[in-house]
GROMACS .gro file of C-alpha atoms in nm:
model
  451
    1MET     CA    1   7.769 -12.567  -5.661
    2ARG     CA    2   7.961 -12.413  -5.949
    3ARG     CA    3   8.017 -12.633  -6.251
    4HIS     CA    4   8.396 -12.636  -6.208
    5ASP     CA    5   8.352 -12.728  -5.841
    6LYS     CA    6   8.149 -13.029  -5.951
    7LEU     CA    7   8.442 -13.139  -6.162
    8LEU     CA    8   8.695 -13.094  -5.886
    9SER     CA    9   8.499 -13.139  -5.565
   10GLY     CA   10   8.486 -13.381  -5.283
   11ALA     CA   11   8.697 -13.687  -5.321
   12ALA     CA   12   8.863 -13.535  -5.622
   13CYS     CA   13   9.068 -13.319  -5.398
   14THR     CA   14   9.393 -13.499  -5.353
   15LEU     CA   15   9.656 -13.548  -5.598
   16GLY     CA   16   9.426 -13.673  -5.665
   17LEU     CA   17   9.429 -13.341  -5.837
   18LEU     CA   18   9.507 -13.441  -5.956
   19LEU     CA   19   9.692 -13.689  -5.629
   20PHE     CA   20  12.026 -14.411  -3.306
   21THR     CA   21  11.887 -14.145  -3.113
   22THR     CA   22  12.135 -13.859  -3.126
   23PRO     CA   23  12.265 -13.673  -2.819
   24ASN     CA   24  12.071 -13.362  -2.917
   25HIS     CA   25  11.752 -13.563  -2.953
   26ALA     CA   26  11.808 -13.718  -2.612
   27GLN     CA   27  11.810 -13.367  -2.471
   28THR     CA   28  11.476 -13.299  -2.634
   29MET     CA   29  11.334 -13.619  -2.488
   30THR     CA   30  11.410 -13.501  -2.135
   31SER     CA   31  11.288 -13.145  -2.173
   32PRO     CA   32  11.022 -13.031  -1.923
   33ASN     CA   33  10.729 -13.092  -2.158
   34THR     CA   34  10.852 -13.427  -2.286
   35THR     CA   35  10.860 -13.768  -2.121
   36SER     CA   36  11.036 -14.072  -2.262
   37THR     CA   37  10.922 -14.424  -2.173
   38ASP     CA   38  11.027 -14.773  -2.270
   39ALA     CA   39  11.101 -14.852  -2.632
   40GLU     CA   40  10.821 -14.998  -2.842
   41THR     CA   41  10.827 -15.239  -3.133
   42SER     CA   42  10.569 -15.270  -3.408
   43VAL     CA   43  10.352 -15.579  -3.419
   44GLY     CA   44  10.228 -15.547  -3.774
   45SER     CA   45   9.852 -15.506  -3.816
   46SER     CA   46   9.783 -15.515  -3.440
   47ALA     CA   47   9.867 -15.201  -3.246
   48ALA     CA   48  10.116 -15.244  -2.963
   49THR     CA   49   9.967 -15.278  -2.615
   50LYS     CA   50  10.123 -14.953  -2.497
   51SER     CA   51   9.965 -14.771  -2.789
   52ARG     CA   52   9.621 -14.880  -2.672
   53THR     CA   53   9.671 -14.790  -2.307
   54ALA     CA   54   9.872 -14.469  -2.328
   55THR     CA   55   9.688 -14.142  -2.275
   56ASP     CA   56   9.763 -13.792  -2.397
   57THR     CA   57  10.028 -13.739  -2.130
   58GLY     CA   58  10.290 -13.598  -2.363
   59ALA     CA   59  10.495 -13.918  -2.342
   60ILE     CA   60  10.723 -13.981  -2.638
   61ARG     CA   61  10.817 -14.346  -2.683
   62PRO     CA   62  11.105 -14.476  -2.898
   63PHE     CA   63  10.976 -14.708  -3.169
   64THR     CA   64  11.133 -14.980  -3.381
   65VAL     CA   65  10.976 -15.153  -3.681
   66ASN     CA   66  10.980 -15.533  -3.659
   67ILE     CA   67  10.701 -15.696  -3.857
   68PRO     CA   68  10.647 -16.059  -3.748
   69ASN     CA   69  10.786 -16.305  -4.000
   70GLU     CA   70  10.454 -16.485  -4.040
   71GLN     CA   71  10.302 -16.167  -4.181
   72VAL     CA   72  10.581 -16.130  -4.436
   73VAL     CA   73  10.535 -16.496  -4.535
   74ASP     CA   74  10.160 -16.441  -4.568
   75LEU     CA   75  10.220 -16.141  -4.794
   76LYS     CA   76  10.434 -16.349  -5.029
   77ARG     CA   77  10.185 -16.636  -5.022
   78ARG     CA   78   9.902 -16.406  -5.123
   79LEU     CA   79  10.110 -16.253  -5.400
   80ALA     CA   80  10.193 -16.595  -5.542
   81ALA     CA   81   9.825 -16.697  -5.529
   82THR     CA   82   9.696 -16.388  -5.712
   83ARG     CA   83   9.398 -16.454  -5.936
   84TRP     CA   84   9.448 -16.235  -6.241
   85PRO     CA   85   9.187 -16.072  -6.466
   86ASP     CA   86   9.212 -16.085  -6.841
   87LYS     CA   87   9.438 -15.849  -7.033
   88GLU     CA   88   9.337 -15.488  -7.101
   89THR     CA   89   9.188 -15.423  -7.445
   90VAL     CA   90   9.398 -15.116  -7.522
   91ALA     CA   91   9.767 -15.062  -7.589
   92ASP     CA   92   9.827 -14.821  -7.301
   93ALA     CA   93   9.744 -14.771  -6.932
   94SER     CA   94   9.418 -14.584  -6.991
   95GLN     CA   95   9.221 -14.874  -6.840
   96GLY     CA   96   9.456 -14.903  -6.542
   97ALA     CA   97   9.788 -15.073  -6.469
   98ARG     CA   98   9.874 -15.298  -6.762
   99LEU     CA   99   9.850 -15.670  -6.690
  100ALA     CA  100  10.197 -15.775  -6.805
  101GLN     CA  101  10.372 -15.495  -6.615
  102LEU     CA  102  10.179 -15.560  -6.295
  103GLN     CA  103  10.233 -15.936  -6.318
  104GLU     CA  104  10.609 -15.886  -6.347
  105LEU     CA  105  10.610 -15.646  -6.053
  106VAL     CA  106  10.407 -15.886  -5.839
  107ARG     CA  107  10.634 -16.176  -5.935
  108TYR     CA  108  10.936 -15.978  -5.818
  109TRP     CA  109  10.752 -15.872  -5.501
  110ALA     CA  110  10.672 -16.235  -5.419
  111THR     CA  111  11.014 -16.383  -5.492
  112ASP     CA  112  11.301 -16.133  -5.488
  113TYR     CA  113  11.187 -15.832  -5.287
  114ASP     CA  114  11.310 -15.820  -4.926
  115TRP     CA  115  11.090 -15.635  -4.678
  116ARG     CA  116  11.362 -15.653  -4.414
  117LYS     CA  117  11.573 -15.413  -4.620
  118GLY     CA  118  11.286 -15.166  -4.626
  119GLU     CA  119  11.239 -15.213  -4.254
  120ALA     CA  120  11.609 -15.142  -4.202
  121LYS     CA  121  11.574 -14.816  -4.393
  122LEU     CA  122  11.314 -14.697  -4.143
  123ASN     CA  123  11.508 -14.826  -3.844
  124SER     CA  124  11.820 -14.638  -3.953
  125PHE     CA  125  11.640 -14.322  -3.835
  126PRO     CA  126  11.515 -14.237  -3.486
  127GLN     CA  127  11.144 -14.321  -3.469
  128PHE     CA  128  10.893 -14.248  -3.199
  129LYS     CA  129  10.526 -14.257  -3.105
  130THR     CA  130  10.321 -14.013  -2.904
  131LYS     CA  131   9.949 -13.994  -2.837
  132ILE     CA  132   9.771 -13.677  -2.955
  133ASP     CA  133   9.396 -13.627  -2.934
  134GLY     CA  134   9.348 -13.993  -2.852
  135VAL     CA  135   9.548 -14.129  -3.148
  136ASP     CA  136   9.902 -14.264  -3.140
  137ILE     CA  137  10.114 -14.080  -3.397
  138HIS     CA  138  10.426 -14.242  -3.541
  139PHE     CA  139  10.703 -14.012  -3.656
  140ILE     CA  140  11.066 -13.995  -3.760
  141HIS     CA  141  11.270 -13.725  -3.587
  142VAL     CA  142  11.624 -13.651  -3.705
  143LYS     CA  143  11.818 -13.364  -3.555
  144SER     CA  144  12.094 -13.192  -3.748
  145ARG     CA  145  12.450 -13.192  -3.620
  146HIS     CA  146  12.469 -12.826  -3.718
  147PRO     CA  147  12.374 -12.556  -3.466
  148ASN     CA  148  12.061 -12.345  -3.503
  149ALA     CA  149  11.895 -12.587  -3.743
  150MET     CA  150  11.542 -12.486  -3.842
  151PRO     CA  151  11.273 -12.734  -3.727
  152LEU     CA  152  11.064 -12.864  -4.019
  153ILE     CA  153  10.763 -13.095  -4.017
  154ILE     CA  154  10.689 -13.272  -4.349
  155THR     CA  155  10.353 -13.434  -4.425
  156HIS     CA  156  10.293 -13.704  -4.686
  157GLY     CA  157   9.972 -13.795  -4.867
  158TRP     CA  158   9.815 -14.094  -5.046
  159PRO     CA  159   9.946 -14.326  -5.186
  160GLY     CA  160  10.264 -14.203  -5.021
  161SER     CA  161  10.411 -14.262  -4.677
  162VAL     CA  162  10.719 -14.178  -4.475
  163PHE     CA  163  10.911 -14.393  -4.727
  164GLU     CA  164  10.844 -14.121  -4.984
  165GLN     CA  165  11.033 -13.868  -4.774
  166ILE     CA  166  11.331 -14.040  -4.613
  167LYS     CA  167  11.564 -13.956  -4.904
  168LEU     CA  168  11.517 -13.592  -4.805
  169ILE     CA  169  11.653 -13.640  -4.455
  170GLY     CA  170  12.024 -13.637  -4.543
  171PRO     CA  171  12.018 -13.326  -4.765
  172LEU     CA  172  11.806 -13.138  -4.512
  173THR     CA  173  11.983 -13.231  -4.188
  174ASP     CA  174  12.339 -13.234  -4.323
  175PRO     CA  175  12.343 -12.985  -4.613
  176THR     CA  176  12.723 -12.951  -4.625
  177LYS     CA  177  12.737 -13.304  -4.770
  178TYR     CA  178  12.501 -13.201  -5.051
  179GLY     CA  179  12.629 -12.864  -5.167
  180GLY     CA  180  12.456 -12.656  -4.902
  181ARG     CA  181  12.581 -12.458  -4.605
  182ALA     CA  182  12.569 -12.542  -4.237
  183GLU     CA  183  12.332 -12.252  -4.179
  184ASP     CA  184  12.087 -12.419  -4.424
  185ALA     CA  185  12.032 -12.715  -4.190
  186PHE     CA  186  11.695 -12.841  -4.069
  187ASP     CA  187  11.580 -13.066  -3.789
  188VAL     CA  188  11.332 -13.295  -3.963
  189VAL     CA  189  11.008 -13.439  -3.826
  190ILE     CA  190  10.815 -13.677  -4.055
  191PRO     CA  191  10.489 -13.808  -3.907
  192SER     CA  192  10.267 -14.079  -4.048
  193LEU     CA  193   9.916 -13.944  -4.099
  194PRO     CA  194   9.647 -14.091  -3.871
  195GLY     CA  195   9.531 -14.415  -4.032
  196PHE     CA  196   9.857 -14.454  -4.225
  197GLY     CA  197  10.159 -14.673  -4.155
  198PHE     CA  198  10.245 -14.712  -3.789
  199SER     CA  199  10.016 -14.436  -3.666
  200ASP     CA  200   9.692 -14.553  -3.507
  201ARG     CA  201   9.386 -14.615  -3.719
  202PRO     CA  202   9.122 -14.374  -3.583
  203THR     CA  203   8.814 -14.547  -3.447
  204GLU     CA  204   8.590 -14.243  -3.481
  205ALA     CA  205   8.512 -14.003  -3.762
  206GLY     CA  206   8.645 -13.650  -3.760
  207TRP     CA  207   9.013 -13.673  -3.850
  208ASN     CA  208   9.000 -13.414  -4.127
  209LEU     CA  209   9.272 -13.173  -4.239
  210GLU     CA  210   9.192 -12.921  -3.967
  211ARG     CA  211   9.225 -13.180  -3.692
  212ILE     CA  212   9.550 -13.316  -3.832
  213GLY     CA  213   9.688 -12.963  -3.853
  214ARG     CA  214   9.600 -12.906  -3.488
  215ALA     CA  215   9.770 -13.234  -3.397
  216TRP     CA  216  10.093 -13.126  -3.567
  217ALA     CA  217  10.073 -12.799  -3.371
  218VAL     CA  218  10.079 -13.014  -3.056
  219LEU     CA  219  10.359 -13.241  -3.180
  220MET     CA  220  10.615 -12.973  -3.260
  221PRO     CA  221  10.603 -12.794  -2.920
  222ARG     CA  222  10.600 -13.136  -2.753
  223LEU     CA  223  10.938 -13.195  -2.918
  224GLY     CA  224  11.062 -12.871  -2.768
  225TYR     CA  225  11.029 -12.652  -3.075
  226LYS     CA  226  10.904 -12.298  -3.021
  227ARG     CA  227  10.952 -12.193  -3.385
  228TYR     CA  228  10.915 -12.416  -3.690
  229VAL     CA  229  10.807 -12.442  -4.053
  230ALA     CA  230  10.586 -12.697  -4.232
  231GLN     CA  231  10.590 -12.863  -4.573
  232GLY     CA  232  10.330 -13.076  -4.751
  233GLY     CA  233  10.226 -13.215  -5.087
  234ASP     CA  234   9.913 -13.410  -5.181
  235TRP     CA  235   9.709 -13.443  -4.858
  236GLY     CA  236  10.005 -13.289  -4.682
  237ALA     CA  237   9.938 -12.972  -4.883
  238GLY     CA  238   9.592 -12.957  -4.733
  239VAL     CA  239   9.734 -13.011  -4.385
  240VAL     CA  240   9.987 -12.728  -4.410
  241GLU     CA  241   9.730 -12.492  -4.561
  242ALA     CA  242   9.502 -12.572  -4.268
  243MET     CA  243   9.792 -12.497  -4.036
  244GLY     CA  244   9.847 -12.170  -4.220
  245ARG     CA  245   9.487 -12.070  -4.152
  246GLN     CA  246   9.509 -12.178  -3.789
  247ALA     CA  247   9.844 -11.999  -3.747
  248PRO     CA  248   9.942 -12.177  -3.425
  249ALA     CA  249  10.205 -12.014  -3.207
  250GLY     CA  250  10.549 -12.086  -3.346
  251LEU     CA  251  10.454 -12.164  -3.707
  252LEU     CA  252  10.672 -11.935  -3.919
  253GLY     CA  253  10.561 -12.037  -4.267
  254ILE     CA  254  10.457 -12.321  -4.499
  255HIS     CA  255  10.576 -12.471  -4.828
  256THR     CA  256  10.366 -12.674  -5.068
  257ASN     CA  257  10.419 -12.847  -5.400
  258LEU     CA  258  10.045 -12.895  -5.459
  259PRO     CA  259   9.902 -12.549  -5.390
  260ALA     CA  260   9.534 -12.458  -5.406
  261VAL     CA  261   9.572 -12.219  -5.701
  262VAL     CA  262   9.249 -12.291  -5.891
  263THR     CA  263   9.081 -11.953  -5.864
  264ASP     CA  264   8.727 -11.888  -5.987
  265GLU     CA  265   8.869 -11.770  -6.319
  266VAL     CA  266   9.070 -12.090  -6.370
  267GLY     CA  267   8.784 -12.303  -6.244
  268ALA     CA  268   8.544 -12.151  -6.493
  269VAL     CA  269   8.768 -12.265  -6.778
  270LEU     CA  270   8.788 -12.616  -6.631
  271GLY     CA  271   8.410 -12.614  -6.615
  272GLY     CA  272   8.386 -12.557  -6.990
  273GLY     CA  273   8.400 -12.179  -7.010
  274PRO     CA  274   8.614 -11.985  -7.257
  275VAL     CA  275   8.981 -11.927  -7.190
  276PRO     CA  276   9.026 -11.560  -7.095
  277ALA     CA  277   9.209 -11.352  -7.352
  278THR     CA  278   9.444 -11.244  -7.075
  279PHE     CA  279   9.581 -11.597  -7.031
  280THR     CA  280   9.933 -11.648  -7.159
  281GLU     CA  281  10.022 -11.949  -7.372
  282LYS     CA  282  10.180 -12.105  -7.067
  283GLU     CA  283   9.860 -12.059  -6.866
  284ARG     CA  284   9.651 -12.196  -7.152
  285SER     CA  285   9.871 -12.504  -7.172
  286ALA     CA  286   9.851 -12.565  -6.797
  287VAL     CA  287   9.472 -12.536  -6.780
  288ASN     CA  288   9.420 -12.739  -7.099
  289ASP     CA  289   9.639 -13.024  -6.972
  290LEU     CA  290   9.458 -13.029  -6.639
  291GLY     CA  291   9.121 -13.027  -6.813
  292THR     CA  292   9.222 -13.319  -7.036
  293TYR     CA  293   9.336 -13.514  -6.732
  294LEU     CA  294   9.003 -13.460  -6.559
  295ARG     CA  295   8.793 -13.543  -6.865
  296ASN     CA  296   8.987 -13.867  -6.912
  297GLY     CA  297   8.896 -13.987  -6.564
  298GLY     CA  298   9.222 -13.903  -6.391
  299LEU     CA  299   9.046 -13.860  -6.057
  300SER     CA  300   8.793 -14.141  -6.086
  301TYR     CA  301   8.973 -14.373  -5.844
  302LEU     CA  302   8.949 -14.125  -5.559
  303VAL     CA  303   8.580 -14.060  -5.610
  304MET     CA  304   8.517 -14.412  -5.480
  305MET     CA  305   8.745 -14.362  -5.181
  306GLY     CA  306   8.570 -14.039  -5.098
  307ALA     CA  307   8.227 -14.199  -5.122
  308ARG     CA  308   8.276 -14.556  -4.996
  309PRO     CA  309   8.625 -14.609  -4.845
  310GLN     CA  310   8.508 -14.914  -4.649
  311ALA     CA  311   8.405 -15.087  -4.971
  312VAL     CA  312   8.742 -15.012  -5.128
  313GLY     CA  313   8.920 -15.143  -4.820
  314TYR     CA  314   8.787 -15.499  -4.837
  315GLY     CA  315   8.954 -15.598  -5.161
  316LEU     CA  316   9.273 -15.400  -5.114
  317THR     CA  317   9.322 -15.534  -4.763
  318ASP     CA  318   9.286 -15.893  -4.884
  319SER     CA  319   9.489 -15.872  -5.206
  320PRO     CA  320   9.833 -15.706  -5.214
  321ALA     CA  321   9.833 -15.737  -5.594
  322GLY     CA  322   9.501 -15.555  -5.601
  323LEU     CA  323   9.646 -15.287  -5.372
  324ALA     CA  324   9.938 -15.234  -5.612
  325GLY     CA  325   9.712 -15.220  -5.916
  326TRP     CA  326   9.490 -14.963  -5.745
  327MET     CA  327   9.775 -14.739  -5.631
  328LEU     CA  328   9.953 -14.747  -5.965
  329VAL     CA  329   9.665 -14.563  -6.135
  330HIS     CA  330   9.774 -14.255  -5.940
  331SER     CA  331   9.922 -13.994  -6.172
  332GLY     CA  332  10.241 -13.984  -5.966
  333PHE     CA  333  10.333 -14.316  -6.129
  334THR     CA  334  10.256 -14.212  -6.488
  335LYS     CA  335  10.623 -14.195  -6.587
  336TRP     CA  336  10.744 -14.468  -6.354
  337SER     CA  337  10.922 -14.746  -6.543
  338TYR     CA  338  10.835 -15.034  -6.306
  339GLY     CA  339  11.205 -15.058  -6.225
  340LYS     CA  340  11.318 -15.093  -6.586
  341ASP     CA  341  11.525 -14.774  -6.565
  342PRO     CA  342  11.805 -14.838  -6.311
  343ASN     CA  343  11.869 -14.465  -6.277
  344GLN     CA  344  11.511 -14.374  -6.193
  345SER     CA  345  11.396 -14.287  -5.844
  346PRO     CA  346  11.188 -14.426  -5.686
  347THR     CA  347  11.334 -14.767  -5.759
  348ARG     CA  348  11.127 -15.082  -5.779
  349ASP     CA  349  11.223 -15.168  -5.421
  350ASP     CA  350  11.134 -14.814  -5.307
  351VAL     CA  351  10.783 -14.848  -5.444
  352LEU     CA  352  10.739 -15.196  -5.301
  353ASP     CA  353  10.859 -15.071  -4.961
  354ASN     CA  354  10.571 -14.826  -4.977
  355PHE     CA  355  10.311 -15.079  -5.096
  356SER     CA  356  10.429 -15.333  -4.837
  357LEU     CA  357  10.398 -15.076  -4.560
  358TYR     CA  358  10.031 -15.023  -4.644
  359TRP     CA  359   9.960 -15.396  -4.659
  360LEU     CA  360  10.163 -15.511  -4.358
  361THR     CA  361  10.014 -15.241  -4.133
  362ASN     CA  362   9.661 -15.316  -4.260
  363THR     CA  363   9.601 -14.950  -4.339
  364THR     CA  364   9.464 -14.962  -4.693
  365GLY     CA  365   9.110 -14.907  -4.564
  366SER     CA  366   9.190 -14.657  -4.290
  367SER     CA  367   9.411 -14.449  -4.518
  368ALA     CA  368   9.135 -14.429  -4.779
  369ARG     CA  369   8.911 -14.265  -4.520
  370ILE     CA  370   9.107 -13.941  -4.545
  371TYR     CA  371   8.919 -13.890  -4.874
  372TRP     CA  372   8.586 -13.946  -4.699
  373GLU     CA  373   8.678 -13.715  -4.411
  374ASN     CA  374   8.751 -13.433  -4.658
  375ARG     CA  375   8.497 -13.522  -4.924
  376MET     CA  376   8.340 -13.175  -4.926
  377LEU     CA  377   8.673 -13.005  -4.996
  378ASN     CA  378   8.860 -12.942  -5.319
  379LEU     CA  379   9.230 -12.959  -5.244
  380THR     CA  380   9.331 -12.739  -5.537
  381SER     CA  381   9.055 -12.478  -5.511
  382ALA     CA  382   9.158 -12.150  -5.352
  383ALA     CA  383   8.801 -12.085  -5.236
  384SER     CA  384   8.755 -12.432  -5.090
  385MET     CA  385   9.086 -12.420  -4.905
  386LYS     CA  386   9.024 -12.060  -4.792
  387THR     CA  387   9.372 -11.957  -4.896
  388ASN     CA  388   9.287 -11.593  -4.840
  389GLU     CA  389   9.267 -11.673  -4.468
  390ILE     CA  390   9.621 -11.809  -4.444
  391LYS     CA  391   9.811 -11.585  -4.205
  392VAL     CA  392  10.172 -11.704  -4.247
  393PRO     CA  393  10.416 -11.678  -4.541
  394VAL     CA  394  10.348 -11.932  -4.816
  395ALA     CA  395  10.617 -12.081  -5.041
  396ILE     CA  396  10.539 -12.276  -5.359
  397THR     CA  397  10.755 -12.491  -5.584
  398VAL     CA  398  10.613 -12.606  -5.918
  399PHE     CA  399  10.733 -12.936  -6.065
  400PRO     CA  400  10.668 -12.975  -6.439
  401ASP     CA  401  10.525 -13.328  -6.431
  402GLU     CA  402  10.265 -13.251  -6.163
  403VAL     CA  403   9.912 -13.274  -6.301
  404ILE     CA  404   9.834 -12.919  -6.197
  405ARG     CA  405  10.113 -12.683  -6.295
  406ALA     CA  406  10.052 -12.381  -6.075
  407GLN     CA  407  10.103 -12.049  -6.251
  408GLU     CA  408  10.250 -11.756  -6.062
  409LYS     CA  409   9.963 -11.523  -6.147
  410TRP     CA  410   9.713 -11.776  -6.012
  411ALA     CA  411   9.924 -11.830  -5.700
  412ARG     CA  412   9.949 -11.459  -5.621
  413ARG     CA  413   9.574 -11.421  -5.649
  414ALA     CA  414   9.509 -11.728  -5.436
  415PHE     CA  415   9.767 -11.666  -5.164
  416PRO     CA  416   9.790 -11.306  -5.036
  417THR     CA  417  10.087 -11.406  -4.816
  418LEU     CA  418  10.287 -11.569  -5.098
  419SER     CA  419  10.655 -11.518  -5.018
  420TYR     CA  420  10.829 -11.757  -5.259
  421PHE     CA  421  10.740 -11.901  -5.599
  422ASN     CA  422  10.969 -12.105  -5.820
  423GLU     CA  423  10.936 -12.342  -6.115
  424VAL     CA  424  11.198 -12.613  -6.151
  425ASP     CA  425  11.293 -12.815  -6.454
  426ARG     CA  426  11.216 -13.172  -6.345
  427GLY     CA  427  11.001 -13.375  -6.110
  428GLY     CA  428  10.637 -13.459  -6.060
  429HIS     CA  429  10.393 -13.546  -5.786
  430PHE     CA  430  10.651 -13.751  -5.595
  431ALA     CA  431  10.924 -13.494  -5.648
  432MET     CA  432  11.093 -13.548  -5.311
  433TRP     CA  433  11.114 -13.921  -5.391
  434GLU     CA  434  11.237 -13.855  -5.744
  435TYR     CA  435  11.480 -13.566  -5.688
  436PRO     CA  436  11.542 -13.529  -5.313
  437GLU     CA  437  11.843 -13.300  -5.348
  438LEU     CA  438  11.652 -13.062  -5.577
  439PHE     CA  439  11.360 -13.065  -5.337
  440ALA     CA  440  11.591 -12.991  -5.044
  441THR     CA  441  11.743 -12.700  -5.235
  442GLU     CA  442  11.395 -12.558  -5.282
  443LEU     CA  443  11.316 -12.584  -4.913
  444ARG     CA  444  11.643 -12.410  -4.821
  445ALA     CA  445  11.562 -12.121  -5.052
  446ALA     CA  446  11.195 -12.102  -4.955
  447PHE     CA  447  11.255 -12.084  -4.583
  448LYS     CA  448  11.579 -11.885  -4.581
  449PRO     CA  449  11.406 -11.551  -4.506
  450LEU     CA  450  11.237 -11.704  -4.202
  451ARG     CA  451  11.553 -11.815  -4.024
   0.00000   0.00000   0.00000
C-alpha cells in the first residue's frame, strides 16, 4: 500500500475526508410497475410489522413518522441523567467537543427542544417505504408542479440524514419561488441509507457502496422514472460514483460535492513527498490544509467505526449525550456556533432533529457499519474509487470550507467524463444544509445540459 493510501485508507474515507401525496405522485403510485398498499407509521426503534413481512414485490407504501411518546420521554430522561467527564485541558476543540458547549446543548435538548416539530418537518413531505434486495428503504418523494421536471435522487452520508437535505426540496421542486425558472424544476427523491433513519437495519454484511448504488437503480425505475440524475456528498458521493461506474439504464449524470480527486500526484504530497513545482499557490494551499487536518487526527473518529463499529454502537446507543459529543467532532461542525448565531443554518433545532433521529431510530450502531463495509476504500482517492471507469457525465461543486478543496486540474485528471466544475464562495461539508438555495442553483447549472 502506498504511503499516502495508508494515511487516507479504509475507514478514513468519508468526510470523513475528511466526512400530502400530490396528484402527480398518485399517478406514479399506480403505474404498471408500482403497487401502493396501506399506509405505515413508524414505531421508533422497532421496525413496523409490514416492513418485516413485505417481500421485494415492488410495493411502495406511504409512511408517516410517529415516534411513541415513551421513547421521547426516555430520550429526555437519559439526557438529564448524563454523567459528564471532566473538562478538557485545552482552550479549543482539539480534544473533542468542549464540555461547557456540549452541556448547554444537552440541557436545551432535554428541556426546550421539541421532537414533534422535527417530526412534523418530515411529515410535511410525502414519505414512503419499499423493499429492495431484502431491505426496506425509507424515502421522501416530492414531485414538482412544473411539467417536465428532471428526476433527481439525493444521497446523504454520516453524520447526516434526510434532515440535512429537506431545505433543498423547495428550491429544487419549485424554482420559480427561488429565482429560478420553471424549466429548472426537479422531482426529488431522498432515501435514507440502509441502516440509517427509518430504513431497515441490514442483518447481514455486504451493504457497501456498490450495493447501495444498485438499490437506487432499482428505486428510480420503480417510481416510474426512465431518465434521472443523482447527487451525493460524504458517503453519498461514494454512492453516486459507484452508480457512475455501473451506469444503469436511465442514469444521465451525477453531481458530487466530495469528489475523489486525490490523484497519485496529490497523494504523494499528502504522504510526505515534495510539492511539485507545477502546483499553483492555490493547489499548495489546498493540499497543505488537507495534510494538516490529517496529521492533527481529523479522521481518527472514523478509524474506530471502520474497525469496530459494534463497539462504538454500545455507548452511543445508550447515551444521547455521548452520541452528540461523538458526532460533533465531525469537521462539518467546525464552524457551527451551537445555536449562538441566530442567522446560521443549520440551527440548533436542525442539528438536534438530526441527532434525535439517530437515537430514536436506534441506528447509531447500524449507521456506523457503513464505514466497516467500505473499510478498504478511500472515498477521496481517484484510484480507489476507480473514477476513470465512470461512464456518465460528472459535475462537481467545490465549497470553500470543505476539508478537501478539490482543484480543477486534479478533477480533470481524476474524472475523464467531467462536464461541470465550479467553486462557490461559501459553504462547507453540510453545504445543502447551510446554503440550500446556493446548492440548488449549482444543481440547476450542473444538470442543465442533460435535460
